[in-house]
Protein backbone atom coordinates (compact mmCIF):
# COMPACT_ATOMS: atom_id res chain seq x y z
CA UNK A 1 0.00 0.00 0.00
CA UNK A 2 2.91 2.33 -0.65
CA UNK A 3 2.55 2.74 -4.40
CA UNK A 4 -0.11 3.62 -6.96
CA UNK A 5 -2.62 2.32 -7.86
CA UNK A 6 -2.96 0.42 -4.57
CA UNK A 7 -2.41 3.49 -2.40
CA UNK A 8 -5.47 5.29 -3.81
CA UNK A 9 -7.65 2.24 -4.45
CA UNK A 10 -11.11 3.31 -3.28
CA UNK A 11 -11.38 0.12 -1.22
CA UNK A 12 -8.29 1.22 0.74
CA UNK A 13 -9.70 4.62 1.74
CA UNK A 14 -8.99 5.37 5.39
CA UNK A 15 -5.80 3.32 5.46
CA UNK A 16 -3.86 6.61 5.47
CA UNK A 17 -5.15 7.20 9.01
CA UNK A 18 -3.72 3.91 10.31
CA UNK A 19 -0.51 4.41 8.34
CA UNK A 20 -0.02 7.92 9.79
CA UNK A 21 -0.64 6.52 13.27
CA UNK A 22 2.25 4.07 12.85
CA UNK A 23 4.64 6.52 11.20
CA UNK A 24 6.21 7.73 14.51
CA UNK A 25 7.08 4.08 15.27
CA UNK A 26 8.79 3.79 11.87
CA UNK A 27 10.71 7.03 12.59
CA UNK A 28 11.89 5.67 15.94
CA UNK A 29 12.78 2.22 14.59
CA UNK A 30 13.71 2.83 10.92
CA UNK A 31 15.13 -0.71 10.54
CA UNK A 32 11.67 -2.31 10.59
CA UNK A 33 10.06 -2.63 7.16
CA UNK A 34 6.63 -1.11 6.54
CA UNK A 35 5.32 -4.59 5.70
CA UNK A 36 6.41 -5.92 9.08
CA UNK A 37 5.28 -2.80 10.96
CA UNK A 38 1.78 -2.65 9.47
CA UNK A 39 1.09 -6.37 9.84
CA UNK A 40 2.43 -6.31 13.41
CA UNK A 41 0.16 -3.32 14.13
CA UNK A 42 -2.87 -5.32 13.01
CA UNK A 43 -1.93 -8.36 15.10
CA UNK A 44 -1.23 -6.28 18.22
CA UNK A 45 -4.47 -4.29 17.79
CA UNK A 46 -6.61 -7.45 17.81
CA UNK A 47 -4.92 -8.69 20.97
CA UNK A 48 -4.96 -5.28 22.72
CA UNK A 49 -8.72 -5.00 22.12
CA UNK A 50 -9.41 -8.29 23.87
CA UNK A 51 -9.07 -10.67 20.94
CA UNK A 52 -6.93 -13.77 20.51
CA UNK A 53 -3.14 -13.77 20.26
CA UNK A 54 -2.19 -13.66 16.58
CA UNK A 55 0.90 -15.58 15.53
CA UNK A 56 3.15 -13.07 13.76
CA UNK A 57 6.60 -13.60 12.28
CA UNK A 58 8.97 -10.90 10.95
CA UNK A 59 10.97 -10.85 7.73
CA UNK A 60 8.81 -9.11 5.13
CA UNK A 61 10.58 -6.91 2.62
CA UNK A 62 9.33 -3.61 1.20
CA UNK A 63 9.16 -3.27 -2.56
CA UNK A 64 11.39 -0.53 -3.92
CA UNK A 65 9.08 0.49 -6.76
CA UNK A 66 5.61 -0.11 -8.18
CA UNK A 67 6.57 -3.06 -10.41
CA UNK A 68 4.94 -5.69 -8.19
CA UNK A 69 1.87 -3.78 -7.09
CA UNK A 70 -1.21 -6.04 -7.39
CA UNK A 71 -3.78 -4.91 -9.97
CA UNK A 72 -6.98 -3.24 -8.80
CA UNK A 73 -10.20 -5.21 -8.52
CA UNK A 74 -8.89 -7.96 -6.25
CA UNK A 75 -10.18 -6.44 -3.02
CA UNK A 76 -13.69 -7.35 -1.88
CA UNK A 77 -16.44 -4.75 -2.32
CA UNK A 78 -19.06 -3.92 0.28
CA UNK A 79 -21.74 -4.96 -2.24
CA UNK A 80 -20.17 -8.35 -3.01
CA UNK A 81 -22.41 -11.43 -3.04
CA UNK A 82 -21.32 -14.89 -1.79
CA UNK A 83 -19.93 -15.94 -5.17
CA UNK A 84 -17.85 -12.77 -5.51
CA UNK A 85 -16.46 -13.14 -1.98
CA UNK A 86 -15.54 -16.74 -2.83
CA UNK A 87 -13.77 -15.80 -6.06
CA UNK A 88 -11.66 -13.18 -4.30
CA UNK A 89 -10.79 -15.20 -1.18
CA UNK A 90 -10.34 -18.59 -2.90
CA UNK A 91 -7.69 -17.01 -5.15
CA UNK A 92 -5.67 -16.31 -1.99
CA UNK A 93 -6.20 -19.84 -0.68
CA UNK A 94 -8.96 -19.27 1.87
CA UNK A 95 -11.95 -21.58 2.29
CA UNK A 96 -15.54 -20.77 3.27
CA UNK A 97 -14.93 -21.18 6.99
CA UNK A 98 -11.93 -18.83 6.84
CA UNK A 99 -13.90 -16.23 4.81
CA UNK A 100 -16.55 -16.10 7.53
CA UNK A 101 -14.01 -16.06 10.38
CA UNK A 102 -12.10 -13.15 8.78
CA UNK A 103 -15.32 -11.22 8.26
CA UNK A 104 -15.74 -11.26 12.05
CA UNK A 105 -13.12 -8.47 12.14
CA UNK A 106 -16.05 -6.18 11.41
CA UNK A 107 -16.72 -6.25 15.13
CA UNK A 108 -14.08 -3.47 15.24
CA UNK A 109 -14.39 0.07 13.99
CA UNK A 110 -16.99 1.51 11.70
CA UNK A 111 -17.87 2.64 8.20
CA UNK A 112 -17.35 6.28 7.32
CA UNK A 113 -19.61 8.17 4.91
CA UNK A 114 -16.65 10.20 3.65
CA UNK A 115 -14.55 7.11 2.96
CA UNK A 116 -16.59 4.16 1.69
CA UNK A 117 -19.98 5.90 1.61
CA UNK A 118 -21.33 3.30 4.04
CA UNK A 119 -22.36 4.53 7.45
CA UNK A 120 -22.13 3.35 11.06
CA UNK A 121 -20.72 0.74 13.38
CA UNK A 122 -21.47 -2.97 13.23
CA UNK A 123 -21.76 -3.60 16.97
CA UNK A 124 -22.50 -1.74 20.17
CA UNK A 125 -18.90 -1.89 21.43
CA UNK A 126 -16.66 -1.38 18.38
CA UNK A 127 -13.42 -1.21 20.37
CA UNK A 128 -13.79 -4.68 21.94
CA UNK A 129 -12.89 -7.77 19.93
CA UNK A 130 -15.64 -10.35 20.47
CA UNK A 131 -18.09 -12.50 18.49
CA UNK A 132 -20.75 -9.76 18.72
CA UNK A 133 -20.62 -9.22 14.95
CA UNK A 134 -22.00 -12.75 14.43
CA UNK A 135 -24.38 -12.51 17.36
CA UNK A 136 -25.92 -9.29 15.99
CA UNK A 137 -25.83 -10.48 12.37
CA UNK A 138 -27.82 -13.61 13.18
CA UNK A 139 -30.23 -12.27 15.82
CA UNK A 140 -31.10 -8.64 14.97
CA UNK A 141 -33.61 -7.55 12.37
CA UNK A 142 -31.97 -5.75 9.46
CA UNK A 143 -33.55 -3.22 7.13
CA UNK A 144 -32.34 -2.37 3.61
CA UNK A 145 -31.88 1.40 3.44
CA UNK A 146 -29.78 4.13 1.83
CA UNK A 147 -26.86 5.62 3.77
CA UNK A 148 -26.55 9.45 3.86
CA UNK A 149 -24.03 9.10 1.00
CA UNK A 150 -26.57 7.16 -1.07
CA UNK A 151 -25.18 3.63 -0.66
CA UNK A 152 -27.56 0.78 0.05
CA UNK A 153 -26.78 -1.07 3.28
CA UNK A 154 -28.60 -2.61 6.23
CA UNK A 155 -29.54 -0.79 9.47
CA UNK A 156 -31.03 -2.17 12.67
CA UNK A 157 -34.42 -0.81 13.73
CA UNK A 158 -32.86 2.03 15.75
CA UNK A 159 -30.45 2.91 12.90
CA UNK A 160 -27.72 2.58 15.48
CA UNK A 161 -25.87 -0.36 13.92
CA UNK A 162 -25.27 -1.48 10.37
CA UNK A 163 -24.32 -4.38 8.12
CA UNK A 164 -22.75 -4.20 4.67
CA UNK A 165 -24.39 -6.17 1.87
CA UNK A 166 -21.21 -8.33 1.92
CA UNK A 167 -21.77 -9.03 5.65
CA UNK A 168 -25.36 -10.02 4.95
CA UNK A 169 -24.06 -12.29 2.17
CA UNK A 170 -22.82 -14.53 5.00
CA UNK A 171 -26.47 -15.44 5.65
CA UNK A 172 -27.32 -15.96 1.98
CA UNK A 173 -25.27 -19.09 1.46
CA UNK A 174 -25.70 -22.34 3.42
CA UNK A 175 -22.00 -22.95 4.13
CA UNK A 176 -21.34 -19.32 5.12
CA UNK A 177 -24.51 -19.30 7.20
CA UNK A 178 -23.46 -22.42 9.10
CA UNK A 179 -20.23 -20.75 10.22
CA UNK A 180 -21.90 -17.39 11.03
CA UNK A 181 -24.34 -19.17 13.36
CA UNK A 182 -21.59 -21.35 14.83
CA UNK A 183 -19.42 -18.35 15.68
CA UNK A 184 -22.43 -16.50 17.12
CA UNK A 185 -22.79 -19.32 19.65
CA UNK A 186 -19.13 -20.12 20.29
CA UNK A 187 -16.76 -17.18 20.86
CA UNK A 188 -13.88 -19.46 21.77
CA UNK A 189 -14.07 -21.28 18.44
CA UNK A 190 -14.36 -17.95 16.59
CA UNK A 191 -11.22 -16.62 18.35
CA UNK A 192 -9.33 -19.80 17.46
CA UNK A 193 -10.41 -19.78 13.81
CA UNK A 194 -9.93 -16.01 13.44
CA UNK A 195 -6.40 -16.17 14.87
CA UNK A 196 -5.42 -18.91 12.40
CA UNK A 197 -7.03 -17.26 9.36
CA UNK A 198 -5.67 -13.79 10.17
CA UNK A 199 -2.19 -15.15 10.73
CA UNK A 200 -2.47 -16.91 7.36
CA UNK A 201 -3.54 -13.60 5.78
CA UNK A 202 -0.49 -11.84 7.24
CA UNK A 203 1.77 -14.54 5.76
CA UNK A 204 0.43 -14.24 2.18
CA UNK A 205 3.27 -13.80 -0.28
CA UNK A 206 5.94 -14.73 2.30
CA UNK A 207 8.10 -17.75 1.61
CA UNK A 208 10.02 -19.12 4.56
CA UNK A 209 12.82 -21.65 4.58
CA UNK A 210 12.88 -24.61 6.99
CA UNK A 211 14.21 -22.30 9.74
CA UNK A 212 11.27 -19.94 9.32
CA UNK A 213 13.44 -17.25 7.72
CA UNK A 214 11.59 -15.28 5.03
CA UNK A 215 13.05 -15.61 1.53
CA UNK A 216 12.06 -13.69 -1.58
CA UNK A 217 10.38 -15.79 -4.25
CA UNK A 218 10.26 -13.54 -7.28
CA UNK A 219 7.78 -15.73 -9.13
CA UNK A 220 5.20 -15.67 -6.36
CA UNK A 221 5.45 -11.99 -5.47
CA UNK A 222 2.74 -10.82 -7.80
CA UNK A 223 0.23 -13.30 -6.45
CA UNK A 224 -0.95 -11.22 -3.49
C1 LIG B 1 -15.20 -9.86 3.46
C2 LIG B 1 -14.82 -8.85 2.69
C3 LIG B 1 -14.71 -7.44 3.22
C4 LIG B 1 -15.36 -6.35 2.77
C5 LIG B 1 -16.30 -6.27 1.58
C6 LIG B 1 -14.98 -5.24 3.62
C7 LIG B 1 -15.45 -3.93 3.48
C8 LIG B 1 -15.25 -2.92 4.39
C9 LIG B 1 -15.78 -1.59 4.28
C10 LIG B 1 -16.64 -1.06 3.12
C11 LIG B 1 -15.39 -0.90 5.38
C12 LIG B 1 -15.73 0.56 5.74
C13 LIG B 1 -14.56 1.51 5.43
C14 LIG B 1 -14.89 2.91 5.89
O1 LIG B 1 -15.90 3.47 5.44
O2 LIG B 1 -14.12 3.46 6.72
C15 LIG B 1 -14.60 -1.79 6.20
C16 LIG B 1 -14.06 -1.46 7.41
C17 LIG B 1 -13.29 -2.31 8.17
N1 LIG B 1 -12.86 -3.56 7.81
FE1 LIG B 1 -13.52 -4.64 6.22
N2 LIG B 1 -14.10 -5.69 4.57
C18 LIG B 1 -13.90 -7.03 4.37
C19 LIG B 1 -13.05 -7.84 5.09
C20 LIG B 1 -12.29 -7.43 6.17
C21 LIG B 1 -11.25 -8.23 6.78
C22 LIG B 1 -10.80 -9.60 6.28
C23 LIG B 1 -10.78 -7.51 7.83
C24 LIG B 1 -9.69 -7.85 8.80
C25 LIG B 1 -9.32 -9.10 9.08
C26 LIG B 1 -11.55 -6.26 7.88
C27 LIG B 1 -11.41 -5.28 8.84
C28 LIG B 1 -12.08 -4.06 8.83
C29 LIG B 1 -12.03 -3.09 9.91
C30 LIG B 1 -11.32 -3.25 11.26
C31 LIG B 1 -12.80 -1.99 9.49
C32 LIG B 1 -13.08 -0.69 10.29
C33 LIG B 1 -12.13 0.41 9.86
C34 LIG B 1 -12.35 1.69 10.63
O3 LIG B 1 -12.94 1.70 11.72
O4 LIG B 1 -11.90 2.76 10.15
N3 LIG B 1 -12.42 -6.25 6.83
N4 LIG B 1 -14.51 -3.01 5.57
Short mmCIF file of N, CA and C and ligand atoms in Angstrom, two decimals, residues 13 76-78 85 89 102-103 105-106 108-113 115-118 122 164 166 194 198 201, ligand 1:
data_model
loop_
_atom_site.label_atom_id
_atom_site.label_comp_id
_atom_site.label_asym_id
_atom_site.label_seq_id
_atom_site.Cartn_x
_atom_site.Cartn_y
_atom_site.Cartn_z
N UNK A 13 -9.53 3.30 1.12
CA UNK A 13 -9.70 4.62 1.74
C UNK A 13 -9.73 4.50 3.26
N UNK A 76 -12.23 -7.17 -1.93
CA UNK A 76 -13.69 -7.35 -1.88
C UNK A 76 -14.41 -6.01 -1.80
N UNK A 77 -15.60 -5.95 -2.39
CA UNK A 77 -16.44 -4.75 -2.32
C UNK A 77 -17.54 -4.96 -1.29
N UNK A 78 -17.99 -3.85 -0.70
CA UNK A 78 -19.06 -3.92 0.28
C UNK A 78 -20.36 -4.46 -0.29
N UNK A 85 -17.37 -12.99 -3.13
CA UNK A 85 -16.46 -13.14 -1.98
C UNK A 85 -15.62 -14.40 -2.18
N UNK A 89 -11.52 -14.55 -2.28
CA UNK A 89 -10.79 -15.20 -1.18
C UNK A 89 -10.21 -16.56 -1.57
N UNK A 102 -12.75 -14.45 9.02
CA UNK A 102 -12.10 -13.15 8.78
C UNK A 102 -13.10 -12.00 8.80
N UNK A 103 -14.30 -12.26 8.29
CA UNK A 103 -15.32 -11.22 8.26
C UNK A 103 -15.70 -10.77 9.67
N UNK A 105 -13.89 -9.67 11.78
CA UNK A 105 -13.12 -8.47 12.14
C UNK A 105 -14.00 -7.23 12.11
N UNK A 106 -15.15 -7.33 11.45
CA UNK A 106 -16.05 -6.18 11.41
C UNK A 106 -16.74 -5.92 12.74
N UNK A 108 -14.87 -4.66 14.90
CA UNK A 108 -14.08 -3.47 15.24
C UNK A 108 -14.36 -2.32 14.28
N UNK A 109 -14.34 -1.12 14.82
CA UNK A 109 -14.39 0.07 13.99
C UNK A 109 -15.75 0.33 13.39
N UNK A 110 -15.73 1.08 12.30
CA UNK A 110 -16.99 1.51 11.70
C UNK A 110 -16.80 1.88 10.24
N UNK A 111 -17.90 2.12 9.57
CA UNK A 111 -17.87 2.64 8.20
C UNK A 111 -18.01 4.16 8.27
N UNK A 112 -17.35 4.82 7.34
CA UNK A 112 -17.35 6.28 7.32
C UNK A 112 -17.95 6.77 6.00
N UNK A 113 -18.94 7.63 6.11
CA UNK A 113 -19.61 8.17 4.91
C UNK A 113 -18.59 8.78 3.94
N UNK A 115 -15.54 8.04 3.52
CA UNK A 115 -14.55 7.11 2.96
C UNK A 115 -15.22 6.12 2.01
N UNK A 116 -15.96 5.17 2.55
CA UNK A 116 -16.59 4.16 1.69
C UNK A 116 -17.99 4.56 1.22
N UNK A 117 -18.59 5.54 1.92
CA UNK A 117 -19.98 5.90 1.61
C UNK A 117 -20.96 5.12 2.46
N UNK A 118 -20.49 4.03 3.10
CA UNK A 118 -21.33 3.30 4.04
C UNK A 118 -21.26 4.03 5.39
N UNK A 122 -20.81 -1.67 13.33
CA UNK A 122 -21.47 -2.97 13.23
C UNK A 122 -22.08 -3.40 14.57
N UNK A 164 -22.98 -4.37 6.10
CA UNK A 164 -22.75 -4.20 4.67
C UNK A 164 -23.51 -5.30 3.93
N UNK A 166 -22.15 -7.18 1.90
CA UNK A 166 -21.21 -8.33 1.92
C UNK A 166 -21.23 -9.05 3.28
N UNK A 194 -10.34 -17.33 13.93
CA UNK A 194 -9.93 -16.01 13.44
C UNK A 194 -8.41 -15.89 13.53
N UNK A 198 -6.30 -15.11 10.26
CA UNK A 198 -5.67 -13.79 10.17
C UNK A 198 -4.15 -13.94 10.05
N UNK A 201 -3.44 -14.80 6.62
CA UNK A 201 -3.54 -13.60 5.78
C UNK A 201 -2.25 -12.78 5.84
C1 LIG B 1 -15.20 -9.86 3.46
C2 LIG B 1 -14.82 -8.85 2.69
C3 LIG B 1 -14.71 -7.44 3.22
C4 LIG B 1 -15.36 -6.35 2.77
C5 LIG B 1 -16.30 -6.27 1.58
C6 LIG B 1 -14.98 -5.24 3.62
C7 LIG B 1 -15.45 -3.93 3.48
C8 LIG B 1 -15.25 -2.92 4.39
C9 LIG B 1 -15.78 -1.59 4.28
C10 LIG B 1 -16.64 -1.06 3.12
C11 LIG B 1 -15.39 -0.90 5.38
C12 LIG B 1 -15.73 0.56 5.74
C13 LIG B 1 -14.56 1.51 5.43
C14 LIG B 1 -14.89 2.91 5.89
O1 LIG B 1 -15.90 3.47 5.44
O2 LIG B 1 -14.12 3.46 6.72
C15 LIG B 1 -14.60 -1.79 6.20
C16 LIG B 1 -14.06 -1.46 7.41
C17 LIG B 1 -13.29 -2.31 8.17
N1 LIG B 1 -12.86 -3.56 7.81
FE1 LIG B 1 -13.52 -4.64 6.22
N2 LIG B 1 -14.10 -5.69 4.57
C18 LIG B 1 -13.90 -7.03 4.37
C19 LIG B 1 -13.05 -7.84 5.09
C20 LIG B 1 -12.29 -7.43 6.17
C21 LIG B 1 -11.25 -8.23 6.78
C22 LIG B 1 -10.80 -9.60 6.28
C23 LIG B 1 -10.78 -7.51 7.83
C24 LIG B 1 -9.69 -7.85 8.80
C25 LIG B 1 -9.32 -9.10 9.08
C26 LIG B 1 -11.55 -6.26 7.88
C27 LIG B 1 -11.41 -5.28 8.84
C28 LIG B 1 -12.08 -4.06 8.83
C29 LIG B 1 -12.03 -3.09 9.91
C30 LIG B 1 -11.32 -3.25 11.26
C31 LIG B 1 -12.80 -1.99 9.49
C32 LIG B 1 -13.08 -0.69 10.29
C33 LIG B 1 -12.13 0.41 9.86
C34 LIG B 1 -12.35 1.69 10.63
O3 LIG B 1 -12.94 1.70 11.72
O4 LIG B 1 -11.90 2.76 10.15
N3 LIG B 1 -12.42 -6.25 6.83
N4 LIG B 1 -14.51 -3.01 5.57
#
